[in-house]
PDB file of C-alpha atoms in Angstrom:
ATOM      1  CA  MET A 132     126.550 201.333  69.311  1.00 48.00           C
ATOM      2  CA  ARG A 133     130.098 200.758  70.357  1.00 52.00           C
ATOM      3  CA  ALA A 134     132.042 202.302  73.605  1.00 53.00           C
ATOM      4  CA  GLN A 135     128.699 203.354  75.272  1.00 70.00           C
ATOM      5  CA  ASP A 136     129.744 203.044  79.087  1.00 83.00           C
ATOM      6  CA  PRO A 137     128.483 206.217  80.824  1.00 81.00           C
ATOM      7  CA  GLU A 138     131.341 208.303  82.153  1.00 80.00           C
ATOM      8  CA  PHE A 139     131.332 209.925  85.516  1.00 78.00           C
ATOM      9  CA  SER A 140     133.408 213.041  86.610  1.00 76.00           C
ATOM     10  CA  GLN A 141     133.658 211.862  90.267  1.00 77.00           C
ATOM     11  CA  PHE A 142     134.804 208.415  89.650  1.00 76.00           C
ATOM     12  CA  TYR A 143     136.402 207.797  92.840  1.00 75.00           C
ATOM     13  CA  ALA A 144     132.892 208.270  94.702  1.00 81.00           C
ATOM     14  CA  ASN A 145     132.101 204.657  93.042  1.00 86.00           C
ATOM     15  CA  PRO A 146     135.202 202.399  93.071  1.00 90.00           C
ATOM     16  CA  LEU A 147     133.227 199.511  91.909  1.00 91.00           C
ATOM     17  CA  TYR A 148     132.310 201.195  88.795  1.00 92.00           C
ATOM     18  CA  LEU A 149     135.962 202.271  88.238  1.00 94.00           C
ATOM     19  CA  ASN A 150     138.044 198.874  88.909  1.00 97.00           C
ATOM     20  CA  PRO A 151     136.766 195.704  90.400  1.00 98.00           C
ATOM     21  CA  ALA A 152     139.861 195.377  92.575  1.00 98.00           C
ATOM     22  CA  MET A 153     138.673 198.419  94.450  1.00 97.00           C
ATOM     23  CA  ALA A 154     135.818 196.388  96.480  1.00 97.00           C
ATOM     24  CA  GLY A 155     136.358 196.751 100.257  1.00 96.00           C
ATOM     25  CA  VAL A 156     139.631 198.345 100.179  1.00 95.00           C
ATOM     26  CA  GLU A 157     138.417 200.996 102.680  1.00 91.00           C
ATOM     27  CA  GLY A 158     137.596 198.145 104.979  1.00 91.00           C
ATOM     28  CA  THR A 159     134.159 199.128 106.190  1.00 92.00           C
ATOM     29  CA  ALA A 160     130.810 198.641 104.401  1.00 96.00           C
ATOM     30  CA  LYS A 161     129.923 201.452 101.987  1.00 95.00           C
ATOM     31  CA  VAL A 162     127.024 202.535  99.966  1.00 96.00           C
ATOM     32  CA  PHE A 163     126.907 204.659  97.104  1.00 94.00           C
ATOM     33  CA  LEU A 164     124.112 206.415  95.509  1.00 94.00           C
ATOM     34  CA  GLY A 165     124.532 208.152  92.165  1.00 92.00           C
ATOM     35  CA  TYR A 166     122.683 210.314  89.585  1.00 92.00           C
ATOM     36  CA  ARG A 167     123.990 212.034  86.241  1.00 90.00           C
ATOM     37  CA  ASN A 168     121.773 214.197  84.234  1.00 88.00           C
ATOM     38  CA  GLN A 169     124.041 215.033  81.175  1.00 83.00           C
ATOM     39  CA  TRP A 170     122.635 218.082  78.891  1.00 82.00           C
ATOM     40  CA  PRO A 171     119.745 218.862  80.868  1.00 81.00           C
ATOM     41  CA  GLY A 172     118.536 221.675  78.333  1.00 81.00           C
ATOM     42  CA  ALA A 173     118.375 219.079  75.760  1.00 80.00           C
ATOM     43  CA  THR A 174     115.043 217.745  74.713  1.00 78.00           C
ATOM     44  CA  ASN A 175     116.017 213.996  75.539  1.00 78.00           C
ATOM     45  CA  PRO A 176     118.868 214.260  77.880  1.00 83.00           C
ATOM     46  CA  TYR A 177     121.086 211.399  79.072  1.00 87.00           C
ATOM     47  CA  SER A 178     120.492 210.348  82.525  1.00 92.00           C
ATOM     48  CA  THR A 179     121.998 207.741  84.615  1.00 93.00           C
ATOM     49  CA  TYR A 180     121.272 206.217  87.902  1.00 95.00           C
ATOM     50  CA  GLN A 181     123.333 203.948  89.990  1.00 95.00           C
ATOM     51  CA  ALA A 182     123.737 202.480  93.446  1.00 96.00           C
ATOM     52  CA  SER A 183     126.433 200.087  95.083  1.00 96.00           C
ATOM     53  CA  TYR A 184     127.198 198.615  98.235  1.00 98.00           C
ATOM     54  CA  GLU A 185     130.535 196.865  99.103  1.00 97.00           C
ATOM     55  CA  GLN A 186     132.404 195.718 101.977  1.00 97.00           C
ATOM     56  CA  TYR A 187     135.494 193.918 103.342  1.00 98.00           C
ATOM     57  CA  LEU A 188     134.767 190.192 104.612  1.00 97.00           C
ATOM     58  CA  GLU A 189     137.680 188.524 106.491  1.00 96.00           C
ATOM     59  CA  PRO A 190     136.943 184.948 105.958  1.00 97.00           C
ATOM     60  CA  LEU A 191     136.918 185.812 102.195  1.00 97.00           C
ATOM     61  CA  GLN A 192     140.409 187.682 102.447  1.00 97.00           C
ATOM     62  CA  GLY A 193     138.980 190.373 100.333  1.00 98.00           C
ATOM     63  CA  GLY A 194     136.285 192.643  99.352  1.00 98.00           C
ATOM     64  CA  ILE A 195     132.640 191.791  97.962  1.00 98.00           C
ATOM     65  CA  GLY A 196     130.377 194.317  96.207  1.00 98.00           C
ATOM     66  CA  ILE A 197     127.102 194.694  94.167  1.00 98.00           C
ATOM     67  CA  HIS A 198     126.233 197.320  91.572  1.00 97.00           C
ATOM     68  CA  VAL A 199     123.421 198.275  89.705  1.00 98.00           C
ATOM     69  CA  MET A 200     123.038 200.935  87.035  1.00 96.00           C
ATOM     70  CA  ASN A 201     120.381 202.312  84.578  1.00 96.00           C
ATOM     71  CA  ASP A 202     121.505 204.519  81.876  1.00 93.00           C
ATOM     72  CA  ARG A 203     118.798 206.166  79.723  1.00 91.00           C
ATOM     73  CA  GLN A 204     119.755 207.976  76.183  1.00 86.00           C
ATOM     74  CA  GLY A 205     117.333 210.255  74.304  1.00 78.00           C
ATOM     75  CA  GLY A 206     114.907 210.285  76.748  1.00 76.00           C
ATOM     76  CA  GLY A 207     114.662 206.308  76.879  1.00 77.00           C
ATOM     77  CA  VAL A 208     114.897 205.557  73.355  1.00 84.00           C
ATOM     78  CA  PHE A 209     118.068 203.495  74.397  1.00 87.00           C
ATOM     79  CA  ASN A 210     117.827 202.029  77.940  1.00 91.00           C
ATOM     80  CA  THR A 211     120.718 199.823  79.649  1.00 93.00           C
ATOM     81  CA  ILE A 212     120.432 198.041  82.706  1.00 96.00           C
ATOM     82  CA  SER A 213     123.150 196.168  84.313  1.00 97.00           C
ATOM     83  CA  LEU A 214     123.631 194.053  87.721  1.00 98.00           C
ATOM     84  CA  ASP A 215     127.400 193.387  88.661  1.00 98.00           C
ATOM     85  CA  ALA A 216     128.569 191.120  91.204  1.00 99.00           C
ATOM     86  CA  VAL A 217     132.067 191.806  92.481  1.00 98.00           C
ATOM     87  CA  TYR A 218     134.919 189.907  94.309  1.00 99.00           C
ATOM     88  CA  SER A 219     138.420 191.466  95.162  1.00 98.00           C
ATOM     89  CA  TYR A 220     141.197 189.538  97.044  1.00 99.00           C
ATOM     90  CA  HIS A 221     143.310 191.398  99.167  1.00 98.00           C
ATOM     91  CA  LEU A 222     146.949 190.339  99.810  1.00 98.00           C
ATOM     92  CA  GLN A 223     148.755 192.351 102.295  1.00 97.00           C
ATOM     93  CA  VAL A 224     152.535 192.102 101.193  1.00 98.00           C
ATOM     94  CA  SER A 225     153.737 194.401 103.939  1.00 98.00           C
ATOM     95  CA  ARG A 226     152.370 196.738 106.576  1.00 96.00           C
ATOM     96  CA  GLU A 227     152.740 199.334 104.089  1.00 97.00           C
ATOM     97  CA  LEU A 228     151.685 197.643 100.792  1.00 98.00           C
ATOM     98  CA  MET A 229     148.821 195.613  99.572  1.00 98.00           C
ATOM     99  CA  VAL A 230     147.628 194.576  96.289  1.00 99.00           C
ATOM    100  CA  THR A 231     144.373 193.486  95.200  1.00 99.00           C
ATOM    101  CA  GLY A 232     142.743 191.613  91.972  1.00 99.00           C
ATOM    102  CA  GLY A 233     139.192 191.579  91.585  1.00 98.00           C
ATOM    103  CA  ILE A 234     136.652 190.128  89.174  1.00 99.00           C
ATOM    104  CA  GLN A 235     133.199 191.419  87.969  1.00 98.00           C
ATOM    105  CA  ALA A 236     130.298 189.131  86.343  1.00 98.00           C
ATOM    106  CA  SER A 237     127.491 191.275  85.286  1.00 98.00           C
ATOM    107  CA  MET A 238     123.985 190.703  83.371  1.00 98.00           C
ATOM    108  CA  GLY A 239     123.120 193.455  81.242  1.00 95.00           C
ATOM    109  CA  HIS A 240     119.935 194.222  79.493  1.00 95.00           C
ATOM    110  CA  ARG A 241     119.717 196.802  76.767  1.00 91.00           C
ATOM    111  CA  ASN A 242     116.778 197.760  74.411  1.00 91.00           C
ATOM    112  CA  MET A 243     115.936 200.218  71.840  1.00 86.00           C
ATOM    113  CA  SER A 244     112.311 201.807  71.674  1.00 83.00           C
ATOM    114  CA  PRO A 245     111.684 203.846  68.597  1.00 76.00           C
ATOM    115  CA  VAL A 246     108.336 205.171  70.059  1.00 71.00           C
ATOM    116  CA  GLY A 247     108.671 208.807  69.715  1.00 65.00           C
ATOM    117  CA  LEU A 248     111.644 209.091  67.726  1.00 66.00           C
ATOM    118  CA  VAL A 249     111.245 211.512  64.605  1.00 66.00           C
ATOM    119  CA  LEU A 250     113.525 210.750  61.660  1.00 64.00           C
ATOM    120  CA  PRO A 251     114.325 213.053  58.803  1.00 64.00           C
ATOM    121  CA  ASP A 252     112.229 211.161  56.034  1.00 61.00           C
ATOM    122  CA  GLU A 253     109.224 211.634  58.422  1.00 60.00           C
ATOM    123  CA  LEU A 254     110.022 215.627  58.558  1.00 60.00           C
ATOM    124  CA  ALA A 255     109.899 215.504  54.720  1.00 61.00           C
ATOM    125  CA  GLY A 256     106.068 213.956  54.694  1.00 65.00           C
ATOM    126  CA  ASN A 257     107.722 211.005  53.071  1.00 65.00           C
ATOM    127  CA  PRO A 258     108.161 208.432  55.574  1.00 62.00           C
ATOM    128  CA  VAL A 259     109.961 205.442  54.332  1.00 58.00           C
ATOM    129  CA  THR A 260     112.002 204.136  57.425  1.00 62.00           C
ATOM    130  CA  THR A 261     110.260 201.760  59.684  1.00 64.00           C
ATOM    131  CA  LEU A 262     112.239 201.041  62.774  1.00 68.00           C
ATOM    132  CA  THR A 263     111.578 198.297  65.025  1.00 72.00           C
ATOM    133  CA  GLY A 264     112.819 198.173  68.721  1.00 78.00           C
ATOM    134  CA  TYR A 265     114.899 195.315  70.200  1.00 84.00           C
ATOM    135  CA  SER A 266     115.625 193.856  73.892  1.00 89.00           C
ATOM    136  CA  ARG A 267     118.789 191.870  74.663  1.00 92.00           C
ATOM    137  CA  ILE A 268     120.113 190.294  77.905  1.00 95.00           C
ATOM    138  CA  TYR A 269     123.802 189.409  77.736  1.00 95.00           C
ATOM    139  CA  PRO A 270     126.471 188.481  80.294  1.00 97.00           C
ATOM    140  CA  ASP A 271     129.741 190.509  81.027  1.00 97.00           C
ATOM    141  CA  PHE A 272     132.653 190.074  82.757  1.00 98.00           C
ATOM    142  CA  SER A 273     135.515 192.452  83.861  1.00 98.00           C
ATOM    143  CA  VAL A 274     139.010 192.229  85.586  1.00 99.00           C
ATOM    144  CA  GLY A 275     141.028 194.520  87.501  1.00 99.00           C
ATOM    145  CA  PHE A 276     144.420 194.957  89.759  1.00 99.00           C
ATOM    146  CA  ALA A 277     145.208 197.710  92.246  1.00 98.00           C
ATOM    147  CA  GLY A 278     147.931 198.266  94.598  1.00 98.00           C
ATOM    148  CA  PHE A 279     148.203 200.472  97.727  1.00 97.00           C
ATOM    149  CA  TYR A 280     151.444 202.002  99.278  1.00 98.00           C
ATOM    150  CA  ARG A 281     151.308 204.285 102.116  1.00 95.00           C
ATOM    151  CA  ASN A 282     149.241 206.970 100.832  1.00 94.00           C
ATOM    152  CA  LEU A 283     149.322 206.245  97.219  1.00 97.00           C
ATOM    153  CA  PHE A 284     147.417 203.833  94.986  1.00 97.00           C
ATOM    154  CA  GLY A 285     146.801 203.063  91.369  1.00 97.00           C
ATOM    155  CA  GLY A 286     145.224 200.422  89.284  1.00 98.00           C
ATOM    156  CA  VAL A 287     144.182 198.985  85.748  1.00 98.00           C
ATOM    157  CA  ALA A 288     141.021 197.181  84.745  1.00 98.00           C
ATOM    158  CA  VAL A 289     139.767 195.668  81.440  1.00 98.00           C
ATOM    159  CA  HIS A 290     135.937 195.847  81.098  1.00 97.00           C
ATOM    160  CA  HIS A 291     133.894 193.920  78.789  1.00 95.00           C
ATOM    161  CA  LEU A 292     136.190 191.270  78.431  1.00 96.00           C
ATOM    162  CA  HIS A 293     134.396 188.955  75.773  1.00 94.00           C
ATOM    163  CA  GLN A 294     133.003 191.859  73.989  1.00 92.00           C
ATOM    164  CA  PRO A 295     129.467 190.767  74.255  1.00 91.00           C
ATOM    165  CA  PHE A 296     126.634 191.697  71.463  1.00 86.00           C
ATOM    166  CA  THR A 297     124.219 194.034  72.914  1.00 85.00           C
ATOM    167  CA  GLY A 298     122.040 195.002  69.536  1.00 82.00           C
ATOM    168  CA  ALA A 299     119.284 193.263  67.676  1.00 78.00           C
ATOM    169  CA  SER A 300     121.821 190.987  65.907  1.00 79.00           C
ATOM    170  CA  ASP A 301     124.980 189.005  66.440  1.00 79.00           C
ATOM    171  CA  ASN A 302     126.431 191.713  64.019  1.00 78.00           C
ATOM    172  CA  PRO A 303     130.277 192.577  64.868  1.00 77.00           C
ATOM    173  CA  ASN A 304     129.073 196.199  65.061  1.00 79.00           C
ATOM    174  CA  THR A 305     126.959 195.482  67.943  1.00 82.00           C
ATOM    175  CA  ARG A 306     129.592 193.991  70.066  1.00 88.00           C
ATOM    176  CA  LEU A 307     130.271 196.293  73.345  1.00 90.00           C
ATOM    177  CA  SER A 308     133.906 197.243  72.992  1.00 91.00           C
ATOM    178  CA  ARG A 309     136.540 196.644  75.644  1.00 94.00           C
ATOM    179  CA  LYS A 310     136.964 199.456  78.084  1.00 93.00           C
ATOM    180  CA  PHE A 311     140.601 199.910  79.390  1.00 95.00           C
ATOM    181  CA  THR A 312     140.853 201.910  82.862  1.00 94.00           C
ATOM    182  CA  ALA A 313     144.121 202.866  84.592  1.00 96.00           C
ATOM    183  CA  HIS A 314     143.913 205.262  87.531  1.00 96.00           C
ATOM    184  CA  VAL A 315     146.384 206.724  90.120  1.00 96.00           C
ATOM    185  CA  GLY A 316     146.000 208.862  93.096  1.00 94.00           C
ATOM    186  CA  ALA A 317     147.043 209.954  96.762  1.00 94.00           C
ATOM    187  CA  MET A 318     145.316 210.248  99.979  1.00 90.00           C
ATOM    188  CA  ILE A 319     146.747 213.763 101.289  1.00 93.00           C
ATOM    189  CA  PRO A 320     146.059 214.580 104.918  1.00 89.00           C
ATOM    190  CA  ILE A 321     144.658 217.769 105.623  1.00 89.00           C
TER     191      ILE A 321
END
């Protein structure tokens, strides 16, 4: 299972998930609650719950944040829970330019439970496949940078820096691949 991060259509609603450098950039405390139900008509849809809190702290010259997410795939056959702590240093270069650099340290838990899973050989009345579940806890780290100039902003982030193992074994195929993010935007007054 590689490149298995959930994707969201409204990614700017939760900037901590997008880029750790975005923590606290709005200057005030912010709470985010999110839910995604992908393919609700399917027998076992994907569902993701997430919550985050972030704020700017003057003594730290930056923002802090915490993010928790539960991603359930196949009706809970695959389940991933992550808890992230984020810090972003803010450097005010000029009155109109700010650059930020952020780090994220996470603990993840991924498990697979084959209960309720029906495999093709079982449908043929000839069950030969035996699956056992697994559970794995792993650390994860990400970094990001962002810049803000007047009403323009943008940034880059690298998630899963050390590509942690998330499967039942240390097989290279069970590594969580790095995710590269680039984003740009503008605040347009109405």
